[in-house]
PDB file of C-alpha atoms in Angstrom:
ATOM      1  CA  ARG V 331       0.000   0.000   0.000  1.00 72.00           C
ATOM      2  CA  PRO V 332       1.417   3.404  -1.004  1.00 83.00           C
ATOM      3  CA  TRP V 333       2.157   6.084   1.592  1.00 88.00           C
ATOM      4  CA  PRO V 334      -0.436   8.850   2.026  1.00 89.00           C
ATOM      5  CA  GLU V 335       0.338  12.182   0.351  1.00 88.00           C
ATOM      6  CA  GLU V 336       1.960  13.846   3.403  1.00 87.00           C
ATOM      7  CA  CYS V 337       4.347  10.881   3.782  1.00 91.00           C
ATOM      8  CA  ALA V 338       5.055  10.209   0.106  1.00 91.00           C
ATOM      9  CA  LEU V 339       8.547  11.734   0.041  1.00 92.00           C
ATOM     10  CA  LYS V 340      11.122   9.229   1.286  1.00 93.00           C
ATOM     11  CA  SER V 341      13.513  12.085   2.090  1.00 94.00           C
ATOM     12  CA  TYR V 342      10.889  13.600   4.392  1.00 94.00           C
ATOM     13  CA  ARG V 343      10.239  10.265   6.126  1.00 94.00           C
ATOM     14  CA  ASN V 344      13.980   9.945   6.720  1.00 95.00           C
ATOM     15  CA  ARG V 345      14.082  13.493   8.061  1.00 95.00           C
ATOM     16  CA  ILE V 346      11.264  12.689  10.497  1.00 95.00           C
ATOM     17  CA  LYS V 347      13.356   9.828  11.895  1.00 95.00           C
ATOM     18  CA  GLN V 348      16.408  12.089  12.208  1.00 95.00           C
ATOM     19  CA  CYS V 349      14.405  14.723  14.090  1.00 94.00           C
ATOM     20  CA  PHE V 350      12.821  12.112  16.364  1.00 91.00           C
ATOM     21  CA  LYS V 351      16.290  11.002  17.455  1.00 92.00           C
ATOM     22  CA  GLN V 352      16.736  14.568  18.735  1.00 91.00           C
ATOM     23  CA  LEU V 353      13.256  14.440  20.352  1.00 88.00           C
ATOM     24  CA  LYS V 354      12.114  16.993  17.787  1.00 93.00           C
ATOM     25  CA  VAL V 355       9.558  17.174  14.991  1.00 95.00           C
ATOM     26  CA  ALA V 356      10.223  17.823  11.290  1.00 95.00           C
ATOM     27  CA  ASP V 357       8.618  20.784   9.530  1.00 95.00           C
ATOM     28  CA  ARG V 358       6.726  19.551   6.480  1.00 90.00           C
ATOM     29  CA  GLY V 359       7.720  22.562   4.390  1.00 90.00           C
ATOM     30  CA  THR V 360      11.360  23.151   5.294  1.00 94.00           C
ATOM     31  CA  PHE V 361      12.389  19.767   6.774  1.00 94.00           C
ATOM     32  CA  GLU V 362      13.839  21.735   9.710  1.00 95.00           C
ATOM     33  CA  CYS V 363      13.780  20.075  13.144  1.00 96.00           C
ATOM     34  CA  PHE V 364      11.879  21.950  15.859  1.00 96.00           C
ATOM     35  CA  GLU V 365      11.154  21.324  19.525  1.00 94.00           C
ATOM     36  CA  VAL V 366       7.763  19.677  19.949  1.00 94.00           C
ATOM     37  CA  ASN V 367       5.150  22.192  21.184  1.00 95.00           C
ATOM     38  CA  SER V 368       7.277  25.164  20.159  1.00 95.00           C
ATOM     39  CA  LYS V 369       6.073  27.700  17.576  1.00 95.00           C
ATOM     40  CA  GLY V 370       8.422  26.042  15.098  1.00 94.00           C
ATOM     41  CA  GLY V 371       7.463  26.897  11.551  1.00 93.00           C
ATOM     42  CA  CYS V 372       3.871  27.647  12.479  1.00 95.00           C
ATOM     43  CA  GLU V 373       2.103  31.013  12.453  1.00 95.00           C
ATOM     44  CA  GLU V 374       1.866  33.192  15.554  1.00 95.00           C
ATOM     45  CA  GLY V 375      -0.457  31.659  18.141  1.00 96.00           C
ATOM     46  CA  ASN V 376       0.209  28.066  17.074  1.00 97.00           C
ATOM     47  CA  ARG V 377       2.354  25.153  18.272  1.00 97.00           C
ATOM     48  CA  MET V 378       4.081  22.500  16.179  1.00 97.00           C
ATOM     49  CA  VAL V 379       3.230  18.961  17.299  1.00 96.00           C
ATOM     50  CA  VAL V 380       3.205  15.402  15.999  1.00 95.00           C
ATOM     51  CA  ASP V 381       0.126  14.454  13.988  1.00 95.00           C
ATOM     52  CA  GLU V 382      -1.089  11.327  15.790  1.00 93.00           C
ATOM     53  CA  ASN V 383      -3.244  10.346  12.811  1.00 93.00           C
ATOM     54  CA  SER V 384      -0.325  10.393  10.405  1.00 93.00           C
ATOM     55  CA  GLU V 385       1.240   7.062   9.415  1.00 93.00           C
ATOM     56  CA  CYS V 386       4.736   8.573   9.313  1.00 93.00           C
ATOM     57  CA  LYS V 387       4.132  10.892  12.300  1.00 92.00           C
ATOM     58  CA  THR V 388       4.454  14.092  10.337  1.00 94.00           C
ATOM     59  CA  SER V 389       4.080  17.495  11.989  1.00 95.00           C
ATOM     60  CA  LYS V 390       1.099  19.771  12.172  1.00 96.00           C
ATOM     61  CA  CYS V 391       0.231  23.149  13.701  1.00 96.00           C
ATOM     62  CA  ILE V 392      -2.408  23.509  16.399  1.00 97.00           C
ATOM     63  CA  GLU V 393      -3.833  26.654  17.959  1.00 97.00           C
ATOM     64  CA  ASN V 394      -2.233  28.038  21.117  1.00 97.00           C
ATOM     65  CA  LYS V 395      -4.415  31.002  22.115  1.00 96.00           C
ATOM     66  CA  ASP V 396      -6.413  32.079  25.161  1.00 96.00           C
ATOM     67  CA  LYS V 397     -10.216  32.298  25.276  1.00 96.00           C
ATOM     68  CA  ASN V 398     -10.091  35.797  23.770  1.00 96.00           C
ATOM     69  CA  GLY V 399      -8.059  34.651  20.807  1.00 96.00           C
ATOM     70  CA  GLU V 400      -4.822  36.229  22.037  1.00 96.00           C
ATOM     71  CA  PRO V 401      -1.697  34.203  21.114  1.00 96.00           C
ATOM     72  CA  CYS V 402       0.197  32.617  24.001  1.00 96.00           C
ATOM     73  CA  HIS V 403       3.905  33.334  24.281  1.00 93.00           C
ATOM     74  CA  GLU V 404       6.453  30.715  23.194  1.00 90.00           C
ATOM     75  CA  GLU V 405       6.930  29.363  26.726  1.00 91.00           C
ATOM     76  CA  GLN V 406       3.188  29.223  27.436  1.00 95.00           C
ATOM     77  CA  LEU V 407       0.408  26.701  26.857  1.00 96.00           C
ATOM     78  CA  ALA V 408      -3.283  27.465  26.404  1.00 96.00           C
ATOM     79  CA  TYR V 409      -5.105  25.712  29.241  1.00 95.00           C
ATOM     80  CA  ASN V 410      -8.740  26.226  30.298  1.00 94.00           C
ATOM     81  CA  GLY V 411      -8.858  29.401  28.226  1.00 94.00           C
ATOM     82  CA  VAL V 412      -5.766  30.940  29.852  1.00 95.00           C
ATOM     83  CA  CYS V 413      -2.136  31.135  28.744  1.00 96.00           C
ATOM     84  CA  GLU V 414      -0.156  29.341  31.442  1.00 95.00           C
ATOM     85  CA  LEU V 415       3.577  28.773  31.735  1.00 93.00           C
ATOM     86  CA  SER V 416       4.683  25.357  30.545  1.00 92.00           C
ATOM     87  CA  ASN V 417       5.622  23.190  33.567  1.00 89.00           C
ATOM     88  CA  SER V 418       3.542  25.452  35.799  1.00 91.00           C
ATOM     89  CA  LYS V 419       2.820  24.102  39.255  1.00 88.00           C
ATOM     90  CA  SER V 420       0.173  26.670  40.165  1.00 89.00           C
ATOM     91  CA  ALA V 421      -1.900  25.892  37.053  1.00 90.00           C
ATOM     92  CA  CYS V 422      -2.474  22.403  38.456  1.00 88.00           C
ATOM     93  CA  LYS V 423      -3.582  23.623  41.879  1.00 79.00           C
ATOM     94  CA  ASN V 424      -7.319  23.440  41.238  1.00 63.00           C
ATOM     95  CA  THR V 425      -7.369  20.837  38.529  1.00 54.00           C
ATOM     96  CA  GLY V 426      -9.446  17.694  38.673  1.00 48.00           C
ATOM     97  CA  LEU V 427     -11.931  16.362  41.196  1.00 37.00           C
ATOM     98  CA  GLY V 428     -11.553  17.667  44.688  1.00 37.00           C
ATOM     99  CA  LYS V 429     -13.424  17.852  47.959  1.00 37.00           C
ATOM    100  CA  ASN V 430     -16.599  19.898  48.103  1.00 33.00           C
ATOM    101  CA  THR V 431     -16.756  22.356  50.977  1.00 31.00           C
ATOM    102  CA  GLY V 432     -20.515  22.295  51.101  1.00 34.00           C
ATOM    103  CA  LEU V 433     -20.540  25.913  49.923  1.00 31.00           C
ATOM    104  CA  GLY V 434     -20.877  24.967  46.281  1.00 34.00           C
ATOM    105  CA  LYS V 435     -17.177  25.485  45.625  1.00 38.00           C
ATOM    106  CA  ASN V 436     -14.698  22.845  44.618  1.00 40.00           C
ATOM    107  CA  THR V 437     -11.452  23.200  46.539  1.00 40.00           C
ATOM    108  CA  GLY V 438      -9.546  21.335  43.834  1.00 46.00           C
ATOM    109  CA  LEU V 439      -6.983  18.619  44.392  1.00 52.00           C
ATOM    110  CA  GLY V 440      -5.528  18.083  47.823  1.00 57.00           C
ATOM    111  CA  LYS V 441      -1.817  18.491  48.459  1.00 63.00           C
ATOM    112  CA  ARG V 442      -1.060  14.787  47.965  1.00 63.00           C
ATOM    113  CA  GLU V 443      -3.032  14.622  44.722  1.00 68.00           C
ATOM    114  CA  ARG V 444      -1.211  17.700  43.364  1.00 71.00           C
ATOM    115  CA  LEU V 445       2.239  16.512  44.372  1.00 83.00           C
ATOM    116  CA  GLY V 446       4.582  16.250  41.397  1.00 87.00           C
ATOM    117  CA  LYS V 447       2.051  17.451  38.839  1.00 91.00           C
ATOM    118  CA  ARG V 448       3.071  20.077  36.297  1.00 91.00           C
ATOM    119  CA  LEU V 449       1.293  21.549  33.290  1.00 94.00           C
ATOM    120  CA  GLN V 450       2.764  19.836  30.245  1.00 92.00           C
ATOM    121  CA  ALA V 451       1.885  19.004  26.661  1.00 93.00           C
ATOM    122  CA  ASP V 452       2.530  15.607  25.108  1.00 91.00           C
ATOM    123  CA  LEU V 453       3.975  14.931  21.642  1.00 91.00           C
ATOM    124  CA  PHE V 454       0.539  15.379  20.086  1.00 94.00           C
ATOM    125  CA  GLY V 455      -0.094  18.718  21.796  1.00 95.00           C
ATOM    126  CA  LYS V 456      -2.574  17.546  24.429  1.00 95.00           C
ATOM    127  CA  VAL V 457      -2.191  19.724  27.528  1.00 95.00           C
ATOM    128  CA  SER V 458      -2.822  18.383  31.028  1.00 93.00           C
ATOM    129  CA  CYS V 459      -1.464  18.264  34.554  1.00 92.00           C
ATOM    130  CA  ARG V 460       0.753  15.198  34.655  1.00 89.00           C
ATOM    131  CA  CYS V 461       3.537  13.677  36.722  1.00 90.00           C
ATOM    132  CA  ALA V 462       6.760  15.489  35.861  1.00 87.00           C
ATOM    133  CA  LEU V 463       9.167  12.844  34.575  1.00 82.00           C
ATOM    134  CA  ASP V 464      11.983  15.395  34.408  1.00 79.00           C
ATOM    135  CA  LEU V 465      11.672  15.886  38.176  1.00 82.00           C
ATOM    136  CA  GLY V 466      11.856  12.153  38.839  1.00 81.00           C
ATOM    137  CA  PHE V 467       8.157  11.473  39.413  1.00 88.00           C
ATOM    138  CA  VAL V 468       6.520   8.188  38.437  1.00 89.00           C
ATOM    139  CA  ASP V 469       2.817   8.040  37.554  1.00 90.00           C
ATOM    140  CA  VAL V 470       0.895   5.317  39.399  1.00 91.00           C
ATOM    141  CA  ASP V 471      -2.771   5.467  38.385  1.00 89.00           C
ATOM    142  CA  GLY V 472      -2.748   9.269  38.362  1.00 86.00           C
ATOM    143  CA  THR V 473      -0.772   9.725  41.598  1.00 89.00           C
ATOM    144  CA  CYS V 474       2.845  10.906  41.405  1.00 90.00           C
ATOM    145  CA  TYR V 475       5.569   9.236  43.446  1.00 89.00           C
ATOM    146  CA  GLN V 476       9.265  10.068  43.573  1.00 85.00           C
ATOM    147  CA  GLU V 477      11.408   7.354  42.050  1.00 84.00           C
ATOM    148  CA  TYR V 478      13.631   5.489  44.553  1.00 81.00           C
ATOM    149  CA  GLN V 479      11.154   6.182  47.384  1.00 81.00           C
ATOM    150  CA  GLN V 480       8.788   3.602  48.890  1.00 83.00           C
ATOM    151  CA  GLY V 481       5.732   5.077  47.182  1.00 86.00           C
ATOM    152  CA  PRO V 482       2.943   2.496  46.817  1.00 90.00           C
ATOM    153  CA  CYS V 483       5.359  -0.403  47.350  1.00 89.00           C
ATOM    154  CA  LYS V 484       5.567  -2.678  50.377  1.00 88.00           C
ATOM    155  CA  ALA V 485       7.904  -2.026  53.283  1.00 81.00           C
ATOM    156  CA  GLY V 486      11.426  -2.928  52.230  1.00 80.00           C
ATOM    157  CA  GLN V 487      10.801  -1.943  48.614  1.00 85.00           C
ATOM    158  CA  GLN V 488      11.098   1.212  46.530  1.00 85.00           C
ATOM    159  CA  ILE V 489       9.462   2.308  43.308  1.00 88.00           C
ATOM    160  CA  SER V 490      11.513   2.288  40.126  1.00 84.00           C
ATOM    161  CA  ARG V 491      10.735   3.386  36.593  1.00 82.00           C
ATOM    162  CA  ASN V 492      10.064   0.548  34.162  1.00 82.00           C
ATOM    163  CA  GLY V 493      10.216   1.903  30.642  1.00 72.00           C
ATOM    164  CA  PHE V 494       8.959   5.376  29.736  1.00 67.00           C
ATOM    165  CA  GLN V 495       5.674   5.295  31.647  1.00 69.00           C
ATOM    166  CA  GLY V 496       5.702   2.002  33.557  1.00 83.00           C
ATOM    167  CA  TRP V 497       6.858   1.296  37.113  1.00 90.00           C
ATOM    168  CA  LYS V 498       7.818  -1.589  39.358  1.00 90.00           C
ATOM    169  CA  CYS V 499       8.679  -2.272  42.995  1.00 90.00           C
ATOM    170  CA  VAL V 500      12.206  -3.475  43.776  1.00 84.00           C
ATOM    171  CA  ASN V 501      13.596  -4.823  47.039  1.00 82.00           C
ATOM    172  CA  THR V 502      16.083  -2.455  48.620  1.00 71.00           C
ATOM    173  CA  THR V 503      15.733  -1.538  52.301  1.00 57.00           C
ATOM    174  CA  SER V 504      16.894  -4.914  53.551  1.00 58.00           C
ATOM    175  CA  THR V 505      20.213  -4.410  51.785  1.00 69.00           C
ATOM    176  CA  CYS V 506      20.561  -0.630  52.168  1.00 78.00           C
ATOM    177  CA  GLY V 507      19.710  -0.286  55.837  1.00 76.00           C
ATOM    178  CA  PRO V 508      17.517   2.240  57.661  1.00 76.00           C
ATOM    179  CA  GLY V 509      17.224   5.715  56.148  1.00 80.00           C
ATOM    180  CA  ARG V 510      19.032   4.778  52.953  1.00 83.00           C
ATOM    181  CA  ILE V 511      17.785   4.165  49.427  1.00 81.00           C
ATOM    182  CA  ARG V 512      19.359   2.449  46.453  1.00 82.00           C
ATOM    183  CA  TRP V 513      20.164   5.078  43.824  1.00 85.00           C
ATOM    184  CA  SER V 514      20.379   4.651  40.043  1.00 81.00           C
ATOM    185  CA  ASP V 515      24.107   3.866  40.282  1.00 86.00           C
ATOM    186  CA  GLY V 516      23.361   0.867  42.523  1.00 85.00           C
ATOM    187  CA  ARG V 517      24.801   2.441  45.694  1.00 89.00           C
ATOM    188  CA  CYS V 518      22.868   3.097  48.894  1.00 89.00           C
ATOM    189  CA  TYR V 519      22.729   6.738  50.016  1.00 90.00           C
ATOM    190  CA  GLN V 520      21.403   8.373  53.171  1.00 89.00           C
ATOM    191  CA  VAL V 521      18.231  10.419  52.613  1.00 86.00           C
ATOM    192  CA  GLU V 522      17.778  13.792  54.296  1.00 83.00           C
ATOM    193  CA  GLN V 523      14.169  13.988  55.442  1.00 72.00           C
ATOM    194  CA  SER V 524      12.564  17.376  56.138  1.00 62.00           C
ATOM    195  CA  GLY V 525       9.220  15.987  57.255  1.00 62.00           C
ATOM    196  CA  GLU V 526       7.489  17.534  54.218  1.00 69.00           C
ATOM    197  CA  MET V 527       6.512  15.736  51.026  1.00 71.00           C
ATOM    198  CA  CYS V 528       9.016  16.498  48.269  1.00 79.00           C
ATOM    199  CA  ASP V 529       7.368  18.396  45.422  1.00 79.00           C
ATOM    200  CA  GLY V 530      10.659  19.112  43.678  1.00 79.00           C
ATOM    201  CA  ARG V 531      13.374  16.689  42.740  1.00 81.00           C
ATOM    202  CA  TYR V 532      15.649  14.361  44.708  1.00 84.00           C
ATOM    203  CA  GLU V 533      19.338  14.947  43.964  1.00 85.00           C
ATOM    204  CA  LEU V 534      22.702  13.725  45.188  1.00 88.00           C
ATOM    205  CA  TYR V 535      24.664  16.323  47.181  1.00 90.00           C
ATOM    206  CA  GLU V 536      28.072  16.398  48.807  1.00 91.00           C
ATOM    207  CA  VAL V 537      27.760  15.813  52.564  1.00 91.00           C
ATOM    208  CA  THR V 538      30.366  18.391  53.617  1.00 89.00           C
ATOM    209  CA  THR V 539      28.978  21.306  51.566  1.00 89.00           C
ATOM    210  CA  GLY V 540      25.325  20.409  51.126  1.00 84.00           C
ATOM    211  CA  GLU V 541      25.668  21.257  47.439  1.00 85.00           C
ATOM    212  CA  TYR V 542      26.333  19.474  44.182  1.00 82.00           C
ATOM    213  CA  PRO V 543      30.099  19.739  43.555  1.00 84.00           C
ATOM    214  CA  MET V 544      31.201  22.234  40.908  1.00 82.00           C
ATOM    215  CA  LYS V 545      34.286  20.055  40.403  1.00 87.00           C
ATOM    216  CA  PRO V 546      34.841  16.328  41.057  1.00 90.00           C
ATOM    217  CA  VAL V 547      35.331  15.166  44.632  1.00 92.00           C
ATOM    218  CA  ASN V 548      38.510  13.130  45.124  1.00 93.00           C
ATOM    219  CA  VAL V 549      37.714   9.786  46.735  1.00 94.00           C
ATOM    220  CA  LYS V 550      40.522   8.143  48.694  1.00 93.00           C
ATOM    221  CA  ASP V 551      41.065   4.390  48.627  1.00 92.00           C
ATOM    222  CA  THR V 552      39.798   4.200  52.214  1.00 93.00           C
ATOM    223  CA  GLU V 553      36.583   6.104  51.421  1.00 93.00           C
ATOM    224  CA  LYS V 554      33.269   5.092  49.891  1.00 93.00           C
ATOM    225  CA  VAL V 555      31.341   7.316  47.473  1.00 94.00           C
ATOM    226  CA  GLU V 556      28.084   6.649  49.317  1.00 92.00           C
ATOM    227  CA  ASP V 557      29.539   8.125  52.511  1.00 92.00           C
ATOM    228  CA  LEU V 558      30.516  11.367  50.765  1.00 94.00           C
ATOM    229  CA  PHE V 559      27.123  12.077  49.194  1.00 93.00           C
ATOM    230  CA  ASN V 560      23.534  12.012  50.378  1.00 91.00           C
ATOM    231  CA  VAL V 561      20.117  12.479  48.797  1.00 89.00           C
ATOM    232  CA  LYS V 562      17.794  15.378  49.519  1.00 87.00           C
ATOM    233  CA  CYS V 563      14.828  17.194  48.040  1.00 83.00           C
ATOM    234  CA  THR V 564      15.658  20.248  45.955  1.00 80.00           C
ATOM    235  CA  SER V 565      13.585  22.911  44.228  1.00 68.00           C
ATOM    236  CA  ALA V 566      11.636  22.027  41.106  1.00 54.00           C
ATOM    237  CA  CYS V 567      14.215  23.753  38.914  1.00 50.00           C
ATOM    238  CA  VAL V 568      16.112  21.312  36.747  1.00 43.00           C
ATOM    239  CA  ASN V 569      19.822  22.015  36.362  1.00 43.00           C
ATOM    240  CA  SER V 570      20.730  23.101  32.859  1.00 37.00           C
ATOM    241  CA  VAL V 571      23.085  21.002  30.787  1.00 36.00           C
ATOM    242  CA  GLY V 572      26.670  22.100  31.226  1.00 37.00           C
ATOM    243  CA  THR V 573      26.166  23.813  34.579  1.00 44.00           C
ATOM    244  CA  PHE V 574      27.980  21.105  36.506  1.00 47.00           C
ATOM    245  CA  ASN V 575      30.943  18.852  35.881  1.00 61.00           C
ATOM    246  CA  PRO V 576      29.656  15.589  34.338  1.00 75.00           C
ATOM    247  CA  CYS V 577      31.725  13.618  36.866  1.00 87.00           C
ATOM    248  CA  ALA V 578      30.939  14.225  40.550  1.00 89.00           C
ATOM    249  CA  ALA V 579      33.537  11.914  42.121  1.00 91.00           C
ATOM    250  CA  LEU V 580      36.962  10.704  41.004  1.00 92.00           C
ATOM    251  CA  ALA V 581      39.148   7.926  42.415  1.00 91.00           C
ATOM    252  CA  GLU V 582      42.151   9.772  43.820  1.00 91.00           C
ATOM    253  CA  THR V 583      44.697   7.139  42.786  1.00 91.00           C
ATOM    254  CA  THR V 584      43.409   6.103  39.345  1.00 92.00           C
ATOM    255  CA  GLY V 585      41.418   9.145  38.196  1.00 90.00           C
ATOM    256  CA  GLU V 586      38.466   6.903  37.363  1.00 92.00           C
ATOM    257  CA  CYS V 587      35.057   8.605  37.422  1.00 93.00           C
ATOM    258  CA  LEU V 588      33.078   6.929  40.209  1.00 92.00           C
ATOM    259  CA  LEU V 589      29.905   9.037  40.078  1.00 89.00           C
ATOM    260  CA  LYS V 590      28.256  10.852  37.171  1.00 82.00           C
TER     261      LYS V 590
END
């Protein structure tokens, strides 16, 4: 069966694949790669997204305007008739089913139900409050849990991502000991608990400074990496690429990178 008209050009289909490898979408007119949900090659007040009905996943432009027809800025998403900042936390405050006060007003989602939710658009342009993967949250039936925490798992287990959207429970506490969790590098780190639910992101920090090291920490032969770093909740801001040294800890004698 021949390709539909928008996918007929083999060069364009190849370009779509190239752009997808960069997590971008290919403009049908110029073949240029653009960030999904950016203005891209669209007119003012539109976003470029993936056409979910296209066999080759070509791009298309969808409207991104408020209820009055005013175009949203590049970093904004039209949501419930208002232009909201992408990744907004406050936009999700009163979203969804909540408890009724008896005064005819819906109070929106409770703190636990809102935890980890940010306003985001998917590849096809659909905007909703969802668990922020970039902050380390895992979606379990609409509730967001921080990866490497116990979450909905049994005592002695922690939740771990399984694929892009899946999750699983893995045994850990019995081998890590009290107050420690098994991190993505396989080591067990102490967790700093503030008593509040973490609505930001868990990160590794140097014990002595309380900050992520701007340059690699030298690890002596008598030291363990897991004793020099701990895990704590940080703000929702995600560190930009290139801000920090890609290697956080180096073996003092061999120069081997022990922690990235």
